[in-house]
mmCIF file of C-alpha atoms in Angstrom:
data_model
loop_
_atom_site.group_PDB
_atom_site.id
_atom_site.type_symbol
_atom_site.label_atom_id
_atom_site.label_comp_id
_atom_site.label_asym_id
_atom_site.label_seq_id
_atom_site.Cartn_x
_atom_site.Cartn_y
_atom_site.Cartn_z
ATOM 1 C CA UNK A 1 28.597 26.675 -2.511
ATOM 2 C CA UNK A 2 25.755 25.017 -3.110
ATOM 3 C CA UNK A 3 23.110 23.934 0.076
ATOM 4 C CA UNK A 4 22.563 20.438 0.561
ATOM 5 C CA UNK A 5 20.155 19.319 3.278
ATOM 6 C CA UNK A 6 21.197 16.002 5.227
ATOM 7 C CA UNK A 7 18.563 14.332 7.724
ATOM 8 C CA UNK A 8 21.057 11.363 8.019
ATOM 9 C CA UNK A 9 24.930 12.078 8.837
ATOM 10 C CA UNK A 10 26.563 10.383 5.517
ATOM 11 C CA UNK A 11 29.119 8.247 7.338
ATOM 12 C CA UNK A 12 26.433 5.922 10.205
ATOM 13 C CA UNK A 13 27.458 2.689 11.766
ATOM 14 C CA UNK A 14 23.583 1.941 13.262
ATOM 15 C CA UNK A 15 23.631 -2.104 14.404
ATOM 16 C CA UNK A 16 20.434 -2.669 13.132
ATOM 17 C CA UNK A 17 20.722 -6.274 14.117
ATOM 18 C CA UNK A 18 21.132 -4.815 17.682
ATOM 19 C CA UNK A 19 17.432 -5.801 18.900
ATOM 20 C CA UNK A 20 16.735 -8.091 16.009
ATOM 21 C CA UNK A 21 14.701 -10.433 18.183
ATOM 22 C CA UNK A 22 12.427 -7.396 19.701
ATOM 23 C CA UNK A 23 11.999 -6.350 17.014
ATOM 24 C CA UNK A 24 11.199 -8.770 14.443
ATOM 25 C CA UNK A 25 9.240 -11.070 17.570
ATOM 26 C CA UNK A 26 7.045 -7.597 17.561
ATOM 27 C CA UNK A 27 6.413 -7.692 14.020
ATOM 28 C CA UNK A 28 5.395 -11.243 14.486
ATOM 29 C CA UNK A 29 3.445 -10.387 17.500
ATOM 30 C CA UNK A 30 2.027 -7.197 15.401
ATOM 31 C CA UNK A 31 0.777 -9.481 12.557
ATOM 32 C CA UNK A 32 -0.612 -11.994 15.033
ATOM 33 C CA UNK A 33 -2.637 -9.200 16.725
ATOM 34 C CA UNK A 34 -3.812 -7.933 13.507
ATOM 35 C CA UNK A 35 -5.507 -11.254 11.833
ATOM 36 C CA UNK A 36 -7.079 -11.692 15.240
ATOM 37 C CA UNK A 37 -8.812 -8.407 14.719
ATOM 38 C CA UNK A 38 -9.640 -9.263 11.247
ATOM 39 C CA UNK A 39 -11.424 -12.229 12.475
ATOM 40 C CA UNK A 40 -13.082 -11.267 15.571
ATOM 41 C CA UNK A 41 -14.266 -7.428 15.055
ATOM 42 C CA UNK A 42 -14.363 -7.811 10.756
ATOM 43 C CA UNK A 43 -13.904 -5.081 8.588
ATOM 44 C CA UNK A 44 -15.918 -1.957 8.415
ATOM 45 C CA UNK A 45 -16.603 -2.923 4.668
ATOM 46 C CA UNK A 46 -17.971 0.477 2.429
ATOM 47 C CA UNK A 47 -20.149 0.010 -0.489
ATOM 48 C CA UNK A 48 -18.106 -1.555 -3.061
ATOM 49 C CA UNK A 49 -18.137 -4.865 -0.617
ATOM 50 C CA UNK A 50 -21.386 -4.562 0.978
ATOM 51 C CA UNK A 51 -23.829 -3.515 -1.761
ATOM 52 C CA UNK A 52 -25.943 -1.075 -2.289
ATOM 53 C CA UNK A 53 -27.750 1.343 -4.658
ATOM 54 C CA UNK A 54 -26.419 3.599 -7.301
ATOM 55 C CA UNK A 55 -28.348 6.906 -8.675
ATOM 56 C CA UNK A 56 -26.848 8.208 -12.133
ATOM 57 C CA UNK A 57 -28.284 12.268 -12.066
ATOM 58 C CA UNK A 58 -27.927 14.552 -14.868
ATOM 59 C CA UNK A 59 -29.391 17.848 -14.456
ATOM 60 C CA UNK A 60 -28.516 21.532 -16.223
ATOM 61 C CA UNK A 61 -26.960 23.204 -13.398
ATOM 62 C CA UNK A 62 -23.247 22.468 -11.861
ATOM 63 C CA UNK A 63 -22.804 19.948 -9.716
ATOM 64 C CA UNK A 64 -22.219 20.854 -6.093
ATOM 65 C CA UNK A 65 -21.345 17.725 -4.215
ATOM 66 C CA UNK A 66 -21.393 19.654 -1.060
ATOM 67 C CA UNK A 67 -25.437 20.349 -1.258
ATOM 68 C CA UNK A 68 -26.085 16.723 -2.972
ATOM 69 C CA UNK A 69 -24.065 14.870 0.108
ATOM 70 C CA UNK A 70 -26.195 17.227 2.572
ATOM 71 C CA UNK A 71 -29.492 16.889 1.249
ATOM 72 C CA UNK A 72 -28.918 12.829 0.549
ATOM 73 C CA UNK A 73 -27.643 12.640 4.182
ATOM 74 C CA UNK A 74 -31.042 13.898 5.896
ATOM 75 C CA UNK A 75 -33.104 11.157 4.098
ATOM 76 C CA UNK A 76 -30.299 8.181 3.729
ATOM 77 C CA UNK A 77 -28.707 6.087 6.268
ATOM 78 C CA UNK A 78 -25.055 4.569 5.938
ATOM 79 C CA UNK A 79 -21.987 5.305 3.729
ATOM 80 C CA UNK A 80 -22.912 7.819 0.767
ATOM 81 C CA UNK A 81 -20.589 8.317 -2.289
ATOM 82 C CA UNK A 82 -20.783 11.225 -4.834
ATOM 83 C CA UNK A 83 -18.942 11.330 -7.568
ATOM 84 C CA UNK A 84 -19.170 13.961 -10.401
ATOM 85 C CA UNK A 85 -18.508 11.925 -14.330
ATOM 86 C CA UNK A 86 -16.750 14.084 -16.871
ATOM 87 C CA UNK A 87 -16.788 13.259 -20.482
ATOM 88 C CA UNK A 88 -15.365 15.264 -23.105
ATOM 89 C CA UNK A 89 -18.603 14.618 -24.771
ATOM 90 C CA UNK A 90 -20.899 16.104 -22.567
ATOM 91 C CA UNK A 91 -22.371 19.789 -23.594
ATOM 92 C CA UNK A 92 -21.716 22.815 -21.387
ATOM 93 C CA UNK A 93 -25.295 22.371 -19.869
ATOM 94 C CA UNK A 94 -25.377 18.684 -19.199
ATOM 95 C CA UNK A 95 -24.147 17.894 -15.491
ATOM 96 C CA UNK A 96 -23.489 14.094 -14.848
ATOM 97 C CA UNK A 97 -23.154 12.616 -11.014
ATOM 98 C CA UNK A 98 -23.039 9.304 -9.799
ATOM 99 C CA UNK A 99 -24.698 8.864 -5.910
ATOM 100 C CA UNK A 100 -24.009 5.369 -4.319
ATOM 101 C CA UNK A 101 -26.140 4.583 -1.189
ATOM 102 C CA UNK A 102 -25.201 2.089 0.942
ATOM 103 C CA UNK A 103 -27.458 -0.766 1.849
ATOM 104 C CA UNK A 104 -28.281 -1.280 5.728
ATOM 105 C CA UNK A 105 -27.179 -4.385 7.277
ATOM 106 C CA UNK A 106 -29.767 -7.449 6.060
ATOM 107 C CA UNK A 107 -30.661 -5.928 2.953
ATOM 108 C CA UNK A 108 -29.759 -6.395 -0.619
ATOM 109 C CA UNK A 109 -30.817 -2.897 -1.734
ATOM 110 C CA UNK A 110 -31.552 0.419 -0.620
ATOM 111 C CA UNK A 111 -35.234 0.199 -0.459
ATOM 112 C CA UNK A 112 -37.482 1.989 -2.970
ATOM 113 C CA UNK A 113 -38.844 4.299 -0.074
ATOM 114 C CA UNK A 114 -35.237 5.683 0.589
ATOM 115 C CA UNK A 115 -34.733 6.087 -3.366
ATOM 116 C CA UNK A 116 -37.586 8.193 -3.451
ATOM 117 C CA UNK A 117 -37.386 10.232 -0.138
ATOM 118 C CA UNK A 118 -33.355 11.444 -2.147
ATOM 119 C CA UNK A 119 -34.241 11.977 -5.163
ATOM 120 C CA UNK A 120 -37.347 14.262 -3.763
ATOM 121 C CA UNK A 121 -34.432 15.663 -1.704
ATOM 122 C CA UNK A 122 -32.161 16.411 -4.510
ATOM 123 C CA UNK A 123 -34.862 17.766 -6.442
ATOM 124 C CA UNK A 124 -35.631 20.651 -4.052
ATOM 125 C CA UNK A 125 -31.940 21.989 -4.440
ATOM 126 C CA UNK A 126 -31.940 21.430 -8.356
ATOM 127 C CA UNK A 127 -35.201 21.484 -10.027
ATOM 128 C CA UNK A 128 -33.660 20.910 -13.487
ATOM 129 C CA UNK A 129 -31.894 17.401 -12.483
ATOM 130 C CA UNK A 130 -32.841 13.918 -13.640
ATOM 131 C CA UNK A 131 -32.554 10.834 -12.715
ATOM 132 C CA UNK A 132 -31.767 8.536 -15.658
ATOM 133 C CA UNK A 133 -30.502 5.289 -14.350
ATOM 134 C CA UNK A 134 -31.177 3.469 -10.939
ATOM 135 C CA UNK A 135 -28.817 -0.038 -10.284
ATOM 136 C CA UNK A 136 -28.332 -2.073 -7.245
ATOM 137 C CA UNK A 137 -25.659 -3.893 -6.188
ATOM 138 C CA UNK A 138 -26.435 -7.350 -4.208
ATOM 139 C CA UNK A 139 -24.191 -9.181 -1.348
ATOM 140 C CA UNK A 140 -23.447 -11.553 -4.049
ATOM 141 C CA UNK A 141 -21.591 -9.518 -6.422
ATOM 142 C CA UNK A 142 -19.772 -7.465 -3.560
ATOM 143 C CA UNK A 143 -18.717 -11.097 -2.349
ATOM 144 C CA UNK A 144 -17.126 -11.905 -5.249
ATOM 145 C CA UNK A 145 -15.383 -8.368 -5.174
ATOM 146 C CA UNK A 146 -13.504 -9.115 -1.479
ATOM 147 C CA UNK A 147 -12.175 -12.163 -3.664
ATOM 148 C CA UNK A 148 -11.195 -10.614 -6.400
ATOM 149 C CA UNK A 149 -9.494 -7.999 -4.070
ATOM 150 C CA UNK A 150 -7.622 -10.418 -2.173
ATOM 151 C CA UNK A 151 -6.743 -12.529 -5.333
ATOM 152 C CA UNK A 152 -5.154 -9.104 -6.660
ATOM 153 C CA UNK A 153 -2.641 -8.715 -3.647
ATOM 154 C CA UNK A 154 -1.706 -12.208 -3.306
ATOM 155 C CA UNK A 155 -1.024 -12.232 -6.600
ATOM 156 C CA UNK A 156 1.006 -9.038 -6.912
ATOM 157 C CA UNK A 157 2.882 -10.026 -3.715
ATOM 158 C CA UNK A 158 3.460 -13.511 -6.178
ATOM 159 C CA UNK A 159 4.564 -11.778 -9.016
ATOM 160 C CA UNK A 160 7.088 -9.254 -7.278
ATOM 161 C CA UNK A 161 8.648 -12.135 -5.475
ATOM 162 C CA UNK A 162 9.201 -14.044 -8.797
ATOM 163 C CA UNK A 163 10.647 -11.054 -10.242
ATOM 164 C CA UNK A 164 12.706 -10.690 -6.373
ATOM 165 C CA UNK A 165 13.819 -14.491 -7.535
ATOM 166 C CA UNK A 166 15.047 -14.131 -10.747
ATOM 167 C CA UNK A 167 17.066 -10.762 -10.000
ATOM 168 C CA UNK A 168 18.904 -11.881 -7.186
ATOM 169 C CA UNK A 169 18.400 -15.645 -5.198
ATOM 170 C CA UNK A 170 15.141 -17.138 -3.458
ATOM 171 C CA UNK A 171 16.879 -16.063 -0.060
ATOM 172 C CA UNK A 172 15.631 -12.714 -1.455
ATOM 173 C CA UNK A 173 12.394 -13.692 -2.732
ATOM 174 C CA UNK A 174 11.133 -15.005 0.739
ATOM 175 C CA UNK A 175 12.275 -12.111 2.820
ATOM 176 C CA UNK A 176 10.429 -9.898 0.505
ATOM 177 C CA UNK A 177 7.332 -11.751 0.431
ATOM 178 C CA UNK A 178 7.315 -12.007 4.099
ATOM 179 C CA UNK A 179 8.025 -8.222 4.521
ATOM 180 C CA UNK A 180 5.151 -7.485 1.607
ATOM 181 C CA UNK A 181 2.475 -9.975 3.744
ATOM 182 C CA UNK A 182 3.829 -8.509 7.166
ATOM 183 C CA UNK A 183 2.683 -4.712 5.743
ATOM 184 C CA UNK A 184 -0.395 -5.367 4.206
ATOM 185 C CA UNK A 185 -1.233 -7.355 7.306
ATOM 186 C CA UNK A 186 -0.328 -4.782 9.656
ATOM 187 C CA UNK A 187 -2.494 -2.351 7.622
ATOM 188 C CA UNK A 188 -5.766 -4.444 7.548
ATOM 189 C CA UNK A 189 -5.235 -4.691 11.152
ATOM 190 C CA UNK A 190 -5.027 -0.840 11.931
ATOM 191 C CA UNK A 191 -8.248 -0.369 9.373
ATOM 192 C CA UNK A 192 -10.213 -3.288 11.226
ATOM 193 C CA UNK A 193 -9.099 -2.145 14.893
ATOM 194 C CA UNK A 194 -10.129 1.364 14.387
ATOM 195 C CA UNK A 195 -13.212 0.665 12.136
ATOM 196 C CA UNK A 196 -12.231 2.645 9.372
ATOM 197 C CA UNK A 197 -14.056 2.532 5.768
ATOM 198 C CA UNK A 198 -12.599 -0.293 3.674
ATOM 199 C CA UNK A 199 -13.410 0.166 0.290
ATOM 200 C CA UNK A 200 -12.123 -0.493 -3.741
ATOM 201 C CA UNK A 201 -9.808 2.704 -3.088
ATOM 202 C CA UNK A 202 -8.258 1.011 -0.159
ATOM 203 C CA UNK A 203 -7.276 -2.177 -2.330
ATOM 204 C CA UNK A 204 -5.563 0.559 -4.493
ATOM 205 C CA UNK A 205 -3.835 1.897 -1.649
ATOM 206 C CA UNK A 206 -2.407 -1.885 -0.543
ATOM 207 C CA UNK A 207 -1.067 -1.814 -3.867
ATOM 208 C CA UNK A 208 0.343 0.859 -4.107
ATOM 209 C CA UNK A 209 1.626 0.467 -0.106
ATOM 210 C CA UNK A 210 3.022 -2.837 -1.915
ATOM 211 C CA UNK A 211 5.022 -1.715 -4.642
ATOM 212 C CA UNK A 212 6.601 1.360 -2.022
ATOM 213 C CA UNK A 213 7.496 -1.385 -0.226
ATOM 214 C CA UNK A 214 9.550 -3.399 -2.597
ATOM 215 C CA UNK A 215 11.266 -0.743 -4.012
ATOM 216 C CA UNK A 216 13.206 0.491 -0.789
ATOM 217 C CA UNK A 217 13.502 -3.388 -0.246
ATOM 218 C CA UNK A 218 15.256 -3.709 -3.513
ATOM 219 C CA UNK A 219 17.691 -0.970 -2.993
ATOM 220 C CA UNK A 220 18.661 -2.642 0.059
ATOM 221 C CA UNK A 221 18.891 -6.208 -1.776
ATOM 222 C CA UNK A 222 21.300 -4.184 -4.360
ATOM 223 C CA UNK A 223 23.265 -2.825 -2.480
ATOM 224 C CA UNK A 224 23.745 -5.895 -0.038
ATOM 225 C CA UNK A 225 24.722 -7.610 -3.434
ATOM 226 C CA UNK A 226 27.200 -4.645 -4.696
ATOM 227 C CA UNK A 227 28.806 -5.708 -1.218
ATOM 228 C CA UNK A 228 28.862 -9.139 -1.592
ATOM 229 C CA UNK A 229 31.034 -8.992 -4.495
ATOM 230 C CA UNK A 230 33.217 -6.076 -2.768
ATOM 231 C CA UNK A 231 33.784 -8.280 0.227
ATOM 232 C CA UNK A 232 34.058 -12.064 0.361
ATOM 233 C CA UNK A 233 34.972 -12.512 3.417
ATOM 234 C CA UNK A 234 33.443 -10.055 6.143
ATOM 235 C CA UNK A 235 30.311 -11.729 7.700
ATOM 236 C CA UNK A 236 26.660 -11.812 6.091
ATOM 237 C CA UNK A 237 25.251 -9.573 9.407
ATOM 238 C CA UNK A 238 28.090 -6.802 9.076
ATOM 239 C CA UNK A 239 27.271 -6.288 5.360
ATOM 240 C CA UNK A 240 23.646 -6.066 6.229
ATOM 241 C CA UNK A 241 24.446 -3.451 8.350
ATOM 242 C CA UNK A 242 26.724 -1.737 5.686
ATOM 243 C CA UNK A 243 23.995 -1.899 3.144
ATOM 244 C CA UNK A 244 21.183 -0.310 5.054
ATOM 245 C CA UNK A 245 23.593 2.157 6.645
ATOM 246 C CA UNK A 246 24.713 3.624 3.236
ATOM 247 C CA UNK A 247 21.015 3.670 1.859
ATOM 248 C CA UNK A 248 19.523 5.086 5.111
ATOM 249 C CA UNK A 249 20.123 8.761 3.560
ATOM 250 C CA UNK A 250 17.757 7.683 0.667
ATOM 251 C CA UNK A 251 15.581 5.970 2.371
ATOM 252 C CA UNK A 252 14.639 8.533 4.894
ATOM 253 C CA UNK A 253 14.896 11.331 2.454
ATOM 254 C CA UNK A 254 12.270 9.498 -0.008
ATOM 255 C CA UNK A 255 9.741 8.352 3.059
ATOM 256 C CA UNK A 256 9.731 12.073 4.456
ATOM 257 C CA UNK A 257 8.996 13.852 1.342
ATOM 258 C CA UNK A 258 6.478 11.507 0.435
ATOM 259 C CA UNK A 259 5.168 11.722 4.171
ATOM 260 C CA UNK A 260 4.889 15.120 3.852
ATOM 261 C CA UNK A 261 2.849 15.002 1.030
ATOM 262 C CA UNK A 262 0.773 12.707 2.357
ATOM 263 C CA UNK A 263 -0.096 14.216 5.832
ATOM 264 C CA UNK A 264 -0.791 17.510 4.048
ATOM 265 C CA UNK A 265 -3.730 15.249 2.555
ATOM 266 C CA UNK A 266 -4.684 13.623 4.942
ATOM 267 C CA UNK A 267 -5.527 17.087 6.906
ATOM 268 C CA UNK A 268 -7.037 18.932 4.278
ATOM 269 C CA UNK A 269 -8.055 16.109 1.451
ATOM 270 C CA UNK A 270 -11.630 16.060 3.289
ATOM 271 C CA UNK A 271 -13.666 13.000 3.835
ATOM 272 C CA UNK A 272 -13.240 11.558 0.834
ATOM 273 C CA UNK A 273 -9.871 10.706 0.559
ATOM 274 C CA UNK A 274 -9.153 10.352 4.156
ATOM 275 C CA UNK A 275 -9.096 6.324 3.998
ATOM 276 C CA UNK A 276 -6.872 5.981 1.399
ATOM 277 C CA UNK A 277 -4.395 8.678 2.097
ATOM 278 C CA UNK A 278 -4.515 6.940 6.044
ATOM 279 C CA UNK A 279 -3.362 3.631 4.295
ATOM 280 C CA UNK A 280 -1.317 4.777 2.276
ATOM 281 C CA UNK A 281 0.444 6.926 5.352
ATOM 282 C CA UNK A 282 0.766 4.283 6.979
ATOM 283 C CA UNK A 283 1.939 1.933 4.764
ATOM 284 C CA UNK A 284 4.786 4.236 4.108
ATOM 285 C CA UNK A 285 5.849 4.018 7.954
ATOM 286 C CA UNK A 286 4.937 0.310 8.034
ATOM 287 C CA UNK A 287 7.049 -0.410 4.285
ATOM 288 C CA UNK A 288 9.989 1.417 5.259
ATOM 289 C CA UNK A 289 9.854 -0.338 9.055
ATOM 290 C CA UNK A 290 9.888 -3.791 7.277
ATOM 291 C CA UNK A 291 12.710 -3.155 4.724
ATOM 292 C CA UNK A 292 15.152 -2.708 7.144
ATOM 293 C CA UNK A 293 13.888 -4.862 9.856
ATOM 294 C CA UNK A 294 11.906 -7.705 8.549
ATOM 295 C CA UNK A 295 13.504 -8.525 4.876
ATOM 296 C CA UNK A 296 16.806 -8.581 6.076
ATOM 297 C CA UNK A 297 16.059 -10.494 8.734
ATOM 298 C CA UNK A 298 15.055 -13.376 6.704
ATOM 299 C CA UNK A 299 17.632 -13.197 4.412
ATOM 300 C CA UNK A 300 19.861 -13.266 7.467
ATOM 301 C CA UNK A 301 18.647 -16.532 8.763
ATOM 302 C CA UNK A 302 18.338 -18.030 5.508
ATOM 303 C CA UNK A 303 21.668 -16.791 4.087
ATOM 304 C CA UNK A 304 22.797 -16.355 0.788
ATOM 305 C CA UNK A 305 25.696 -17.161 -1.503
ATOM 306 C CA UNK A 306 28.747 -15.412 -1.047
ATOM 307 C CA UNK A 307 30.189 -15.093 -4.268
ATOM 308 C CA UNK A 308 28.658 -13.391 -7.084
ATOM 309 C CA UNK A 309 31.505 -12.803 -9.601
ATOM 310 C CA UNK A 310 30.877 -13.551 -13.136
ATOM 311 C CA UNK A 311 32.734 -16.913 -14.103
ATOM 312 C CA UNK A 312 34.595 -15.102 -16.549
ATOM 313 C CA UNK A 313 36.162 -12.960 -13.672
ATOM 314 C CA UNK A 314 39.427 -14.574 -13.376
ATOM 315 C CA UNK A 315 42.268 -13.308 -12.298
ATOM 316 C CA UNK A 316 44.742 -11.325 -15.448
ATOM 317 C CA UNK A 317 47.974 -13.170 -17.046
ATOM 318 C CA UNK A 318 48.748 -16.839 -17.853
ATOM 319 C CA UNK A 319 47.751 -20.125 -16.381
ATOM 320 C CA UNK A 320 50.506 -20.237 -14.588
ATOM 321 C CA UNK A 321 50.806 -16.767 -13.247
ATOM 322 C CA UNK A 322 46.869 -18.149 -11.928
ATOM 323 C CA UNK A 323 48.425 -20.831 -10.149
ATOM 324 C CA UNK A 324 50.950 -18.929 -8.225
ATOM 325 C CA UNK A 325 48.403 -15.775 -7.293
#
């Protein structure tokens, strides 16, 4: 007999509308809280949004990030990116690395001083390496990168409610674009109350924390739908409750495993990774929170058709026999 592990019993009656107005007023509360941070403490914005400078090396040896982020670090202030660039058409002994230096508050650039003092630095652990291209990045261009971020999401959240529209009804639509904004709120707010490094990679992670989000929302939606059609005549909140109750097994079993995987990174990714695999963690919690209690909630309120038969579905036999069913 095969094993079959169950987190969630197969057969739960959970009233999720229980506590609806705790806890979609928190939410609201939540969300509240969290553009108030955005405003008042700002974002701890990394170099892709702040500007800086960027050192292209090539050198003979193997790169070792380790020793280039230690020596850069005793000679440069702020954030510090290394990145080693692989390209099929490199030779055995040609080692390329890309070494972005953050520029300190009122400046444009990493000053020419600072350039010099790392590349003297990297130079004493690798005599062979090179320094073939030096670029800056001004406040200007990282300006128009925060828009270009936020024009991304909003229009991804957009899109996916469209697509939300045309697969089911607008009811469905707005509660998913509400539970999409209410996440990627929630997650600015947690990276702007602790401070944390908000960078490019972090815009990948609300994207990705976006379409997580929609897809447990959608199997909900289905579901919800499936039930519609099964029964006409049992009220909107009780199949709500039916429809997350028999996806609750999925839903758990696909946020643990990927939780899993993601808390294993987050405690031994390293520095590097640690922002986005944090967003991304928490997205999960915050995506899966919001399908159950925030989309359905607005679909609730805003209700929906009941029937969703095809018109041909009519009942078998003649007109008559139609008549007298």
């Amino acid at each position: 007999m095969a094993f079959r592990l169950k987190l969630v019993p197969e057969d739960t009656s959970i009233d999720f509308f229980r506590a609806q107005k705790i806890t979609f007023g928190l939410s609201a509360v939540l969300s509240v809280l969290s553009l108030v941070l955005v405003l008042v403490m700002g974002m701890n914005w990394g170099i892709d949004f702040q500007g800086g400078t960027t050192i292209r090396t090539e050198s003979s040896q193997p790169v070792d990030v380790g020793a280039y982020r230690q020596a850069v670090s005793t000679v440069a202030e702020g954030d510090i990116v290394i990145t080693e660039v692989f390209d099929p058409s490199f030779g055995a002994d040609r080692h390329v690395a890309m070494i972005r230096l953050q520029a300190l508050p009122g400046q444009e650039a990493v000053s020419p001083e600072t350039i010099t003092a790392v590349e003297a630095a990297l130079q004493q652990i690798d005599p062979s390496i090179t320094f073939p291209s030096v670029e800056s990045v001004g406040p200007k261009v990282s300006g128009e990168l925060i828009w270009q971020a936020v024009i991304a999401v909003l229009v991804a959240t957009a899109a996916i409610a469209f697509y939300i529209w045309l697969r089911f009804e607008w009811q469905f639509a707005v509660g998913a674009a509400v539970s999409l904004v209410h996440d990627v709120v929630l997650t600015l707010g947690i990276f702007a109350l602790f401070q944390i490094k908000f960078d490019l990679s972090i815009i990948a992670a609300l994207l990705t924390i976006v379409g997580y989000s929609i897809n447990d929302t959608v199997v909900v939606f289905d579901r919800l739908r499936e039930n519609l059609i099964k029964y006409k005549t049992t009220p909107l909140r009780d199949l709500m409750n039916l429809s997350v109750n028999e996806t609750l097994s999925r839903t758990v079993m696909t946020s643990g495993t990927t939780l899993i995987a993601l808390i294993a990174l987050l405690v031994f990714g390293g520095d590097v990774i640690r922002g986005f695999v944090f967003a991304m963690t928490w997205g999960v919690v915050v995506g899966t929170y919001s399908s159950v209690y925030v989309a359905k909630n607005v679909v609730l309120w805003l209700g929906v058709k009941r029937d969703w038969s095809k018109p041909g579905d009519t009942p078998a036999g003649t007109q008559f026999a139609a008549k007298g069913s």
